[in-house]
GROMACS .gro file of C-alpha atoms in nm:
model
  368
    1UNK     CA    1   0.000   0.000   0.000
    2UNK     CA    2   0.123   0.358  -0.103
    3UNK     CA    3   0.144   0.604   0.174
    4UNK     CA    4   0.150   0.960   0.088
    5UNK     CA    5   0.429   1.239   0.231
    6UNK     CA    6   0.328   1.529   0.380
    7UNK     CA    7   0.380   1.807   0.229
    8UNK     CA    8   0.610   2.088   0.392
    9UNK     CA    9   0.447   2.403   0.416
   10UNK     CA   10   0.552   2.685   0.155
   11UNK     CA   11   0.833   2.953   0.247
   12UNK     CA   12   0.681   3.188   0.475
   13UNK     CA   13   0.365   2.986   0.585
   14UNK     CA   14   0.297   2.868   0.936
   15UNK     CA   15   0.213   2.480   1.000
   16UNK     CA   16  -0.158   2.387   1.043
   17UNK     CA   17  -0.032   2.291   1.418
   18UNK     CA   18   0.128   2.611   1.480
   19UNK     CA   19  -0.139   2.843   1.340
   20UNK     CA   20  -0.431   2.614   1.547
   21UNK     CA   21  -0.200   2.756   1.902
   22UNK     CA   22  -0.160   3.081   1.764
   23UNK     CA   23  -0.566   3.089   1.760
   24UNK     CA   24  -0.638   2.914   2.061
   25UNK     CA   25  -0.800   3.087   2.353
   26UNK     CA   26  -0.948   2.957   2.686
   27UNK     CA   27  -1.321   2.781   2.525
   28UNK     CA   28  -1.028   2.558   2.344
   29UNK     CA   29  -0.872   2.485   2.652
   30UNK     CA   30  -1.191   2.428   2.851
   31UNK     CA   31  -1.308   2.194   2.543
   32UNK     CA   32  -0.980   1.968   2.594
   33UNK     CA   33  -0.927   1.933   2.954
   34UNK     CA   34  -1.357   1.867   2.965
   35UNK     CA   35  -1.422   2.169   3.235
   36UNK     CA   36  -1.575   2.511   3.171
   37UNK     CA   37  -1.445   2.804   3.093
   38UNK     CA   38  -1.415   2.956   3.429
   39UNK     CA   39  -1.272   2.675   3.577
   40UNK     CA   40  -0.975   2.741   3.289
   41UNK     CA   41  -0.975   3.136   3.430
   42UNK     CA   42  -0.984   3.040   3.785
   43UNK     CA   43  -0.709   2.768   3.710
   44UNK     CA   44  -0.483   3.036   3.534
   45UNK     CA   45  -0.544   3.313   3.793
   46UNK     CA   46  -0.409   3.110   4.124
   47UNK     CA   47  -0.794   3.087   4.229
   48UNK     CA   48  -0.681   2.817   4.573
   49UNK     CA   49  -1.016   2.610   4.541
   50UNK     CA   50  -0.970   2.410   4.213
   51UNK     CA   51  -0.872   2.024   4.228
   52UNK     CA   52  -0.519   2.004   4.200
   53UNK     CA   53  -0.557   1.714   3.938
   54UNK     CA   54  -0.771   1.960   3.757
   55UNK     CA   55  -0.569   2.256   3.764
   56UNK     CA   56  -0.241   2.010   3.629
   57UNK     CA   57  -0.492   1.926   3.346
   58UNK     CA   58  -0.545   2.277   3.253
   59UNK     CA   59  -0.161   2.388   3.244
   60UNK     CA   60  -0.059   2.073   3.077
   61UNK     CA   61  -0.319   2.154   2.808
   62UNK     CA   62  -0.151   2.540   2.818
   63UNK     CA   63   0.183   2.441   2.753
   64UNK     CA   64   0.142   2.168   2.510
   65UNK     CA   65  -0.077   2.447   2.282
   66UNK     CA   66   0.095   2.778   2.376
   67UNK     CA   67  -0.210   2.940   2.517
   68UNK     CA   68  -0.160   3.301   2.650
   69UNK     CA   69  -0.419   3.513   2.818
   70UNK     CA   70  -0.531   3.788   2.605
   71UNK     CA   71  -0.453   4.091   2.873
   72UNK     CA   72  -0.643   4.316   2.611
   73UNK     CA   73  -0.937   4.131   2.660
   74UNK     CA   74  -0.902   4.137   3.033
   75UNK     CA   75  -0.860   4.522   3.023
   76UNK     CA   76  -1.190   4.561   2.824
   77UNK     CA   77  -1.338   4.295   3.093
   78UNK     CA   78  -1.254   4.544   3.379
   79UNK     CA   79  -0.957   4.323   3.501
   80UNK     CA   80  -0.663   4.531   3.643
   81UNK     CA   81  -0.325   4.518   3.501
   82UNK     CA   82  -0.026   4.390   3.715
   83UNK     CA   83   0.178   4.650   3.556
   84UNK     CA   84   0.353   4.985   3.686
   85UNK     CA   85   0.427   5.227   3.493
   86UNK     CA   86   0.785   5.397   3.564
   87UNK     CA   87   0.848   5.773   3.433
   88UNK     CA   88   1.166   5.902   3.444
   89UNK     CA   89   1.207   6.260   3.302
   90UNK     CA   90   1.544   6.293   3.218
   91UNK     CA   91   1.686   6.507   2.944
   92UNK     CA   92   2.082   6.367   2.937
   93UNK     CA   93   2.177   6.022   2.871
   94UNK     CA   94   2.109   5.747   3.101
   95UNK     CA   95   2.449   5.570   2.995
   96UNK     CA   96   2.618   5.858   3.188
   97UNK     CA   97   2.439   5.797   3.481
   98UNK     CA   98   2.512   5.523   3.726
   99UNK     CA   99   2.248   5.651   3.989
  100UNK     CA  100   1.982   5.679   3.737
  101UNK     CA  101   2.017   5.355   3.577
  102UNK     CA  102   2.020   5.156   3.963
  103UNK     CA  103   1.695   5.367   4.099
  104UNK     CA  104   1.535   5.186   3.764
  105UNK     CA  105   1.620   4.864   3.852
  106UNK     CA  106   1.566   4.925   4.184
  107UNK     CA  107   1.225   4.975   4.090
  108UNK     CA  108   1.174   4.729   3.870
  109UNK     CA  109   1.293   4.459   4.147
  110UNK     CA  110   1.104   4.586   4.429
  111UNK     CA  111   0.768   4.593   4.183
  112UNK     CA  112   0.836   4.218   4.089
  113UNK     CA  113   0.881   4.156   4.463
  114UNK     CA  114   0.524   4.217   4.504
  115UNK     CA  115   0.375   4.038   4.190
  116UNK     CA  116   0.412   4.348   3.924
  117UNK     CA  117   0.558   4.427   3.607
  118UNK     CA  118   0.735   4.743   3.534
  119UNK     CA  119   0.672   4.955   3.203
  120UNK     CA  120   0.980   5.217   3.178
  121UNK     CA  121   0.917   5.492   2.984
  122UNK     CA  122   1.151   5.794   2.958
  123UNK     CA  123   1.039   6.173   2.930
  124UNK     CA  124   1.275   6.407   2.761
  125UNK     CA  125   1.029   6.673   2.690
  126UNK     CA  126   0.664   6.664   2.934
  127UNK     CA  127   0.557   7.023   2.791
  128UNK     CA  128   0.540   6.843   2.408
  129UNK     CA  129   0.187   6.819   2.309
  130UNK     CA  130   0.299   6.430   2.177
  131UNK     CA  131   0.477   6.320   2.467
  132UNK     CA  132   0.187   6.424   2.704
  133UNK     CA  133  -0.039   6.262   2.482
  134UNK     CA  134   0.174   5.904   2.540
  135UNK     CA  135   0.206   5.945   2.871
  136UNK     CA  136  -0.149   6.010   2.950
  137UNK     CA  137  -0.247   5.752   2.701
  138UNK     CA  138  -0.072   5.490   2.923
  139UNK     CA  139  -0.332   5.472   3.159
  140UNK     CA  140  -0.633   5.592   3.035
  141UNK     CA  141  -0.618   5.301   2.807
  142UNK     CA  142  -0.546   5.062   3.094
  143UNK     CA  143  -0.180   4.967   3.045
  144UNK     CA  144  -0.057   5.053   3.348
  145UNK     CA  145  -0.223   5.034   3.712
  146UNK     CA  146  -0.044   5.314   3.871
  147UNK     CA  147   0.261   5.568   3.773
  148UNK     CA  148   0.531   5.623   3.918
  149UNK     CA  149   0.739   5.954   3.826
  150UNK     CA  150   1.129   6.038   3.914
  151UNK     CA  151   1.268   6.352   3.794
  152UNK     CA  152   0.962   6.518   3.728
  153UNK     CA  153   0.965   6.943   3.810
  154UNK     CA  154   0.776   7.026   4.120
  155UNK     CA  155   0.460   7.093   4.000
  156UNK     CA  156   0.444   6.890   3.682
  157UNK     CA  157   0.094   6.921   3.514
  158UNK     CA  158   0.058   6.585   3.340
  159UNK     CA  159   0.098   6.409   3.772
  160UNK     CA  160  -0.179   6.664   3.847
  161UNK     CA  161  -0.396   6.588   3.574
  162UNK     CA  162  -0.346   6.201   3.629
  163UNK     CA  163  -0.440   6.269   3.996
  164UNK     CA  164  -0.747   6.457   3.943
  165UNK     CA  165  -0.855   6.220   3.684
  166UNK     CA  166  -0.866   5.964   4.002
  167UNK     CA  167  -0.490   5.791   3.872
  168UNK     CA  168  -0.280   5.601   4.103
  169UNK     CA  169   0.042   5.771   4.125
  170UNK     CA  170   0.362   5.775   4.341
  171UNK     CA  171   0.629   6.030   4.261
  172UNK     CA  172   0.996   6.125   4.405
  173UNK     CA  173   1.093   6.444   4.454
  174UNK     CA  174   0.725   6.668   4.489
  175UNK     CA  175   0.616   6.884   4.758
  176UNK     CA  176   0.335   6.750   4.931
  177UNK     CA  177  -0.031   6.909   4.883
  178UNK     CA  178  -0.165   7.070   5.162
  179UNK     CA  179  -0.450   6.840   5.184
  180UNK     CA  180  -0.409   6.420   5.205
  181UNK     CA  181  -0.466   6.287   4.891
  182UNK     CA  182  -0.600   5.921   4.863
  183UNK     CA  183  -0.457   5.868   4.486
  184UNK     CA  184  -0.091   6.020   4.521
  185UNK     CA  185   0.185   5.894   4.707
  186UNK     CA  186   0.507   6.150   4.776
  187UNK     CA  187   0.817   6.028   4.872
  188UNK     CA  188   1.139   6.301   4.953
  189UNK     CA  189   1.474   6.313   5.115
  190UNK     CA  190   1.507   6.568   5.388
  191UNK     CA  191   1.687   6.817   5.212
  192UNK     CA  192   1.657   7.103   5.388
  193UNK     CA  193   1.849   6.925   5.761
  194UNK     CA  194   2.104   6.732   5.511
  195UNK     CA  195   2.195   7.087   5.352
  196UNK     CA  196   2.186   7.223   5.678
  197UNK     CA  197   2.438   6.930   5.822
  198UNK     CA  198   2.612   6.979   5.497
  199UNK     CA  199   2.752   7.303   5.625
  200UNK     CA  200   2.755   7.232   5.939
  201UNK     CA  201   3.003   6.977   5.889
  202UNK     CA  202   3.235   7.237   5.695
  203UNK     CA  203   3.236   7.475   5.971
  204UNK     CA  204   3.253   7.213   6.223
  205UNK     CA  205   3.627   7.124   6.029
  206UNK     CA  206   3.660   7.481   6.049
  207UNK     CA  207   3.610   7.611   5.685
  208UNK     CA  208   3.392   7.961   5.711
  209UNK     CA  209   3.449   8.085   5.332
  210UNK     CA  210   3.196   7.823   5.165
  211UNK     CA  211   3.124   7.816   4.796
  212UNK     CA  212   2.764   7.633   4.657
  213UNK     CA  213   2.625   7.450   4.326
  214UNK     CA  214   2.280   7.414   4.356
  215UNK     CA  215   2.063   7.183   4.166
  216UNK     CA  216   1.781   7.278   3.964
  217UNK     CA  217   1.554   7.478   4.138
  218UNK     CA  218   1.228   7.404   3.904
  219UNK     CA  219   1.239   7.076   4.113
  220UNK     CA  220   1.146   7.041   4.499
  221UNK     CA  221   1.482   6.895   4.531
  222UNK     CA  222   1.651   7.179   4.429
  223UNK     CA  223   1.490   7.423   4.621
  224UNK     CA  224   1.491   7.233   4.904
  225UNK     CA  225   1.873   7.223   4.881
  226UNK     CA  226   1.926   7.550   4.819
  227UNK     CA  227   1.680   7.636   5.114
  228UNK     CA  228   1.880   7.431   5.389
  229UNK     CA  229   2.214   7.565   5.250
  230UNK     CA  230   2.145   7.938   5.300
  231UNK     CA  231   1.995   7.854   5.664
  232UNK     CA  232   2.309   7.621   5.743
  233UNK     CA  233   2.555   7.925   5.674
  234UNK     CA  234   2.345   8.132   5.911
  235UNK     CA  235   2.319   7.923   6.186
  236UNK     CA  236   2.647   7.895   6.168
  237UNK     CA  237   2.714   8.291   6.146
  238UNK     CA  238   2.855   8.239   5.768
  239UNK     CA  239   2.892   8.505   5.561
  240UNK     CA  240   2.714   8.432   5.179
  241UNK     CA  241   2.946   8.541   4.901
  242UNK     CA  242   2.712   8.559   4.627
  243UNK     CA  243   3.029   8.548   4.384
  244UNK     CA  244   3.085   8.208   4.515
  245UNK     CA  245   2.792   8.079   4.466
  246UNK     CA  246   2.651   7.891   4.156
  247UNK     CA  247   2.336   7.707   4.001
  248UNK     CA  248   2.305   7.379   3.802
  249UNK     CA  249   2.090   7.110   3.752
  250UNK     CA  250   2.249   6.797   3.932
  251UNK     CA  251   2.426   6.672   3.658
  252UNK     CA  252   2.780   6.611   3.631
  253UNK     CA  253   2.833   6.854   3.345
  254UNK     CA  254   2.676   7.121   3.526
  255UNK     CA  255   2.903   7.091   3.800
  256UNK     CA  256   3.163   7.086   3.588
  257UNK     CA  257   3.068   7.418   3.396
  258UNK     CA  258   2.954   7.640   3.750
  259UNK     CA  259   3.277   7.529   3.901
  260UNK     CA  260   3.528   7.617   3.588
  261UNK     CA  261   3.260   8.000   3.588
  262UNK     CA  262   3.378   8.021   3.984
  263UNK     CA  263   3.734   7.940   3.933
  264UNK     CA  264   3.748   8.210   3.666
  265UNK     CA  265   3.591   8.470   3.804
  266UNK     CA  266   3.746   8.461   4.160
  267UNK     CA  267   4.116   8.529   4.228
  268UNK     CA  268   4.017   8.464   4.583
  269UNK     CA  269   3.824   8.129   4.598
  270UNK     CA  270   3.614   7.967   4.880
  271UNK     CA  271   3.821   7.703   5.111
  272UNK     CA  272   3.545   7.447   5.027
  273UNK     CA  273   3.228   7.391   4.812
  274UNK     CA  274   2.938   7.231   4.880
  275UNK     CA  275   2.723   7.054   4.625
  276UNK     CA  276   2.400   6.946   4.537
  277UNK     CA  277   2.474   6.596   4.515
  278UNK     CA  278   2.765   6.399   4.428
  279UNK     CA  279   2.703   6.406   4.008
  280UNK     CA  280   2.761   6.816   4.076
  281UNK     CA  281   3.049   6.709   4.286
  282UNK     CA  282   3.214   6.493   4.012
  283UNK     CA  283   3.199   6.756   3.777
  284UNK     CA  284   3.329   7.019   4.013
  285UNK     CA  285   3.651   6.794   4.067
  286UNK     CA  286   3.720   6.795   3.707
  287UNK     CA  287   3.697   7.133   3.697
  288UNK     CA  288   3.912   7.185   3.987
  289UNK     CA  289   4.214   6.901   3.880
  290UNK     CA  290   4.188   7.124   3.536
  291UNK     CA  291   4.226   7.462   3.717
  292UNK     CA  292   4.535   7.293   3.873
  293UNK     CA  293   4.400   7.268   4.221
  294UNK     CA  294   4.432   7.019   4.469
  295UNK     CA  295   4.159   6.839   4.655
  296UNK     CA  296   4.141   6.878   4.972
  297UNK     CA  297   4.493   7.104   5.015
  298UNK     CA  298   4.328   7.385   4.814
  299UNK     CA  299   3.973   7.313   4.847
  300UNK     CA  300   3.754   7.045   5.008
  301UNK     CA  301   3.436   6.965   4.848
  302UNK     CA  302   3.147   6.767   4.984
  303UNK     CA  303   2.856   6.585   4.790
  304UNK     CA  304   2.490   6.486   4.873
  305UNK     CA  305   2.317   6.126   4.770
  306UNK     CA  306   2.557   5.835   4.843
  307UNK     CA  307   2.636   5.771   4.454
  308UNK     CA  308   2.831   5.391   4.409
  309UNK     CA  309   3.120   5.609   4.272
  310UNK     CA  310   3.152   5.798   4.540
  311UNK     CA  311   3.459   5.544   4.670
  312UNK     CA  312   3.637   5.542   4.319
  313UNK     CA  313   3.662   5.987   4.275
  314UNK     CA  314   4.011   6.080   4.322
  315UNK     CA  315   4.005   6.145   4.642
  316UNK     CA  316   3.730   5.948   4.721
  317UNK     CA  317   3.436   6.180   4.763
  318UNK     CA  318   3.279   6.282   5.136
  319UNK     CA  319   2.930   6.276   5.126
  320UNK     CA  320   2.561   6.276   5.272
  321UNK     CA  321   2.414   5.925   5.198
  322UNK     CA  322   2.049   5.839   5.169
  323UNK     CA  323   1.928   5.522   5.134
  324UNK     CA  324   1.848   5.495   4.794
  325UNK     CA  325   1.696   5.153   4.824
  326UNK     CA  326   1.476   5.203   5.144
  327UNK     CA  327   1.333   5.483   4.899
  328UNK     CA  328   1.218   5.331   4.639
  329UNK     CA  329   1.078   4.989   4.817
  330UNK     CA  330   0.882   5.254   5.039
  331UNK     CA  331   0.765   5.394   4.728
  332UNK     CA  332   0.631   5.170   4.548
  333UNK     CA  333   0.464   4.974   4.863
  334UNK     CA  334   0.304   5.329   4.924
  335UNK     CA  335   0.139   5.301   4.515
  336UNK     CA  336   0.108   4.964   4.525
  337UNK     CA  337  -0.114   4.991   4.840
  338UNK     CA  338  -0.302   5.231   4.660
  339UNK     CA  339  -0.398   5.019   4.334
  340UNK     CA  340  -0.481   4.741   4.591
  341UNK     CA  341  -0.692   4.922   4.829
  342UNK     CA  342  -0.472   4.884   5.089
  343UNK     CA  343  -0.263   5.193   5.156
  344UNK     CA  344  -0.191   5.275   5.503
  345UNK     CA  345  -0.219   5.700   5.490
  346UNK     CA  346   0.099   5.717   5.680
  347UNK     CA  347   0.274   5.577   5.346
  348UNK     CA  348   0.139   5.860   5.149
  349UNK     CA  349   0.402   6.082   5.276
  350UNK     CA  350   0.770   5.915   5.315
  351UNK     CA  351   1.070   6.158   5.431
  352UNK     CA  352   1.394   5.994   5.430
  353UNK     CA  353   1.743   6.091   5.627
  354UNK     CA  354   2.099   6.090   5.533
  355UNK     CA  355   2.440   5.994   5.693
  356UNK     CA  356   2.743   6.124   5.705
  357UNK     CA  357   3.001   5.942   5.500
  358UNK     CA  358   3.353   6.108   5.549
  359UNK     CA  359   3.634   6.013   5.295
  360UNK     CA  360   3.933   6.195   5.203
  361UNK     CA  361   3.767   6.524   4.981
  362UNK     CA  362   3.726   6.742   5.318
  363UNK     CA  363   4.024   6.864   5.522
  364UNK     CA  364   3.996   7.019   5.828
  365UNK     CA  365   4.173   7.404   5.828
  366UNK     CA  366   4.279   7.610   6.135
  367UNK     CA  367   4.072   7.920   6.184
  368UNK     CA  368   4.206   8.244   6.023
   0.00000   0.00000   0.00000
């Protein structure tokens, strides 16, 4: 008897087999394994009262035919998505930023921690009418459960929209609204007392001529800063020498370019700076090693965050540490709580302290 070969599907076509998994959905399954189709749902959802015979059926059926839930589907069904959605406005390049990139994957590992997926997206430009229309478009069409924004200016319009609009959102770096609100969580360092210590420590080594890079003062953060460094050189009886004194916008390259402006425009130069946070710092150093100076013999210079480069500077960079993990696990808990219903109001607000790390960029001087 004759038997007949199969013929190989043409170039570029699937297999019968493959194309019947690529249209299978969860009546298929149910038809299989012999149960109905909520019995499938319950099975693939971790519903704890299904057989556990039945539930092996289901998944062995699942993998043998490739079935995926349609999340789409679920959306449109009034399911909620297991996924955050991380916004990070940043105008530089992340690839120059160590700090950046581990607050991302901080995120990403504390979300997975508790059971959800992590959407990155980042902003260069909020005020563009397309970019706003993205971001807002995230989760008014469902695919994302909650925001959470890093970098954002202090009073960024898209958050407050999103909030209004009854949006789950948890943000770093925001001053807090006046009144509690159920939807938003706010998480900040305590800028003002590290700023304030900041100096304090300088004086304490006995440095009274202080320079200052700020950061940039459209955020909280930067304001903040700049807030708690003014009041630490008067509690300390400090004179401000407004020549001495520079902005930026805590990145490296801005540290870089306010320190080479105060080196050039002072023939008599502050006995120590104090910056923003330790990117400003980095780029202060190179400014200074260009100018010929010496760190600490000529000038000591002190930095705010705890960045993990901090021990590899040359000197190895003194500096205010936060803890940048503690953060962002408290933050998203705090948005994670709200999605779930579950937020403690005590969460809503988060203030975080720093420590003093000393290395070798800070000398102590003998009063004049």
């Amino acid at each position: 008897m004759r038997t007949r070969k199969k013929k190989a599907p043409a170039p570029g076509r699937r297999s019968p087999s493959a194309s019947r998994r690529k249209r299978i959905d969860s009546v298929d399954i149910a038809r299989l394994v012999g149960v109905a189709r909520s019995t499938v749902s319950k099975a693939l959802n971790g519903y704890p009262y299904i057989a556990a015979g039945t539930r092996e059926r289901i998944l062995k059926a699942v993998r043998a035919y490739g079935y995926y839930p349609n999340y789409s589907a679920q959306v449109l069904a009034g399911k909620r998505t297991t996924t955050l959605g991380l916004f990070f406005f940043r105008a530089g390049n992340f690839a120059d930023d160590v700090l950046a990139d581990f607050m991302i994957s901080s995120v990403i590992e504390n979300a997975a921690a508790l059971g959800y997926h992590t959407l990155a997206y980042v902003v260069r430009s909020p005020e563009d009418d397309a970019t706003g229309r993205s971001l807002m478009g995230a989760f008014y069409q469902r695919r994302v459960a909650a925001g959470i924004f890093i970098g954002a200016r202090n009073r960024e319009p898209l958050i407050d929209q999103l909030v209004a609009d009854g949006h789950a959102v948890g943000v770093f770096d925001q001053r807090p609204a006046r009144r509690p609100e159920p939807n938003r969580a706010v998480v900040n360092y305590a800028d003002v007392a590290t700023s304030r210590a900041v100096i304090a420590y300088l004086a304490s080594l006995g440095h009274r001529e202080i320079g200052i890079i700020d950061g940039d003062r459209a955020r909280y953060a930067g304001m903040m800063k700049h807030r708690g460094f003014l009041a630490g050189m008067r509690a300390n009886g400090l004179p401000v020498n407004e020549s001495w004194m520079r902005d930026g916008d805590f990145q490296s390259e801005s540290g870089y370019q306010a320190m080479r402006s105060l080196l050039a425009a002072n023939k008599r130069l502050p006995t120590a700076v104090a910056a923003a946070n330790d990117n400003t710092a980095f780029g202060a150093m190179r400014a200074m090693e260009e100018f010929g100076l010496r760190i600490p013999e000529d000038i000591s210079i002190v930095g705010v965050d705890g960045h993990p480069f901090c021990q590899y500077a040359r000197p190895p960079l003194t500096t205010f540490e936060y803890d940048i993990q503690a953060m962002i696990r408290g933050l998203v808990s705090a948005v994670i709580g709200i999605v779930s219903g579950k937020a403690d109001p005590q969460d809503l607000r988060q203030v975080y302290s720093a420590r003093l790390v000393e290395r070798q960029s800070c000398r102590k001087i003998s009063a004049a």
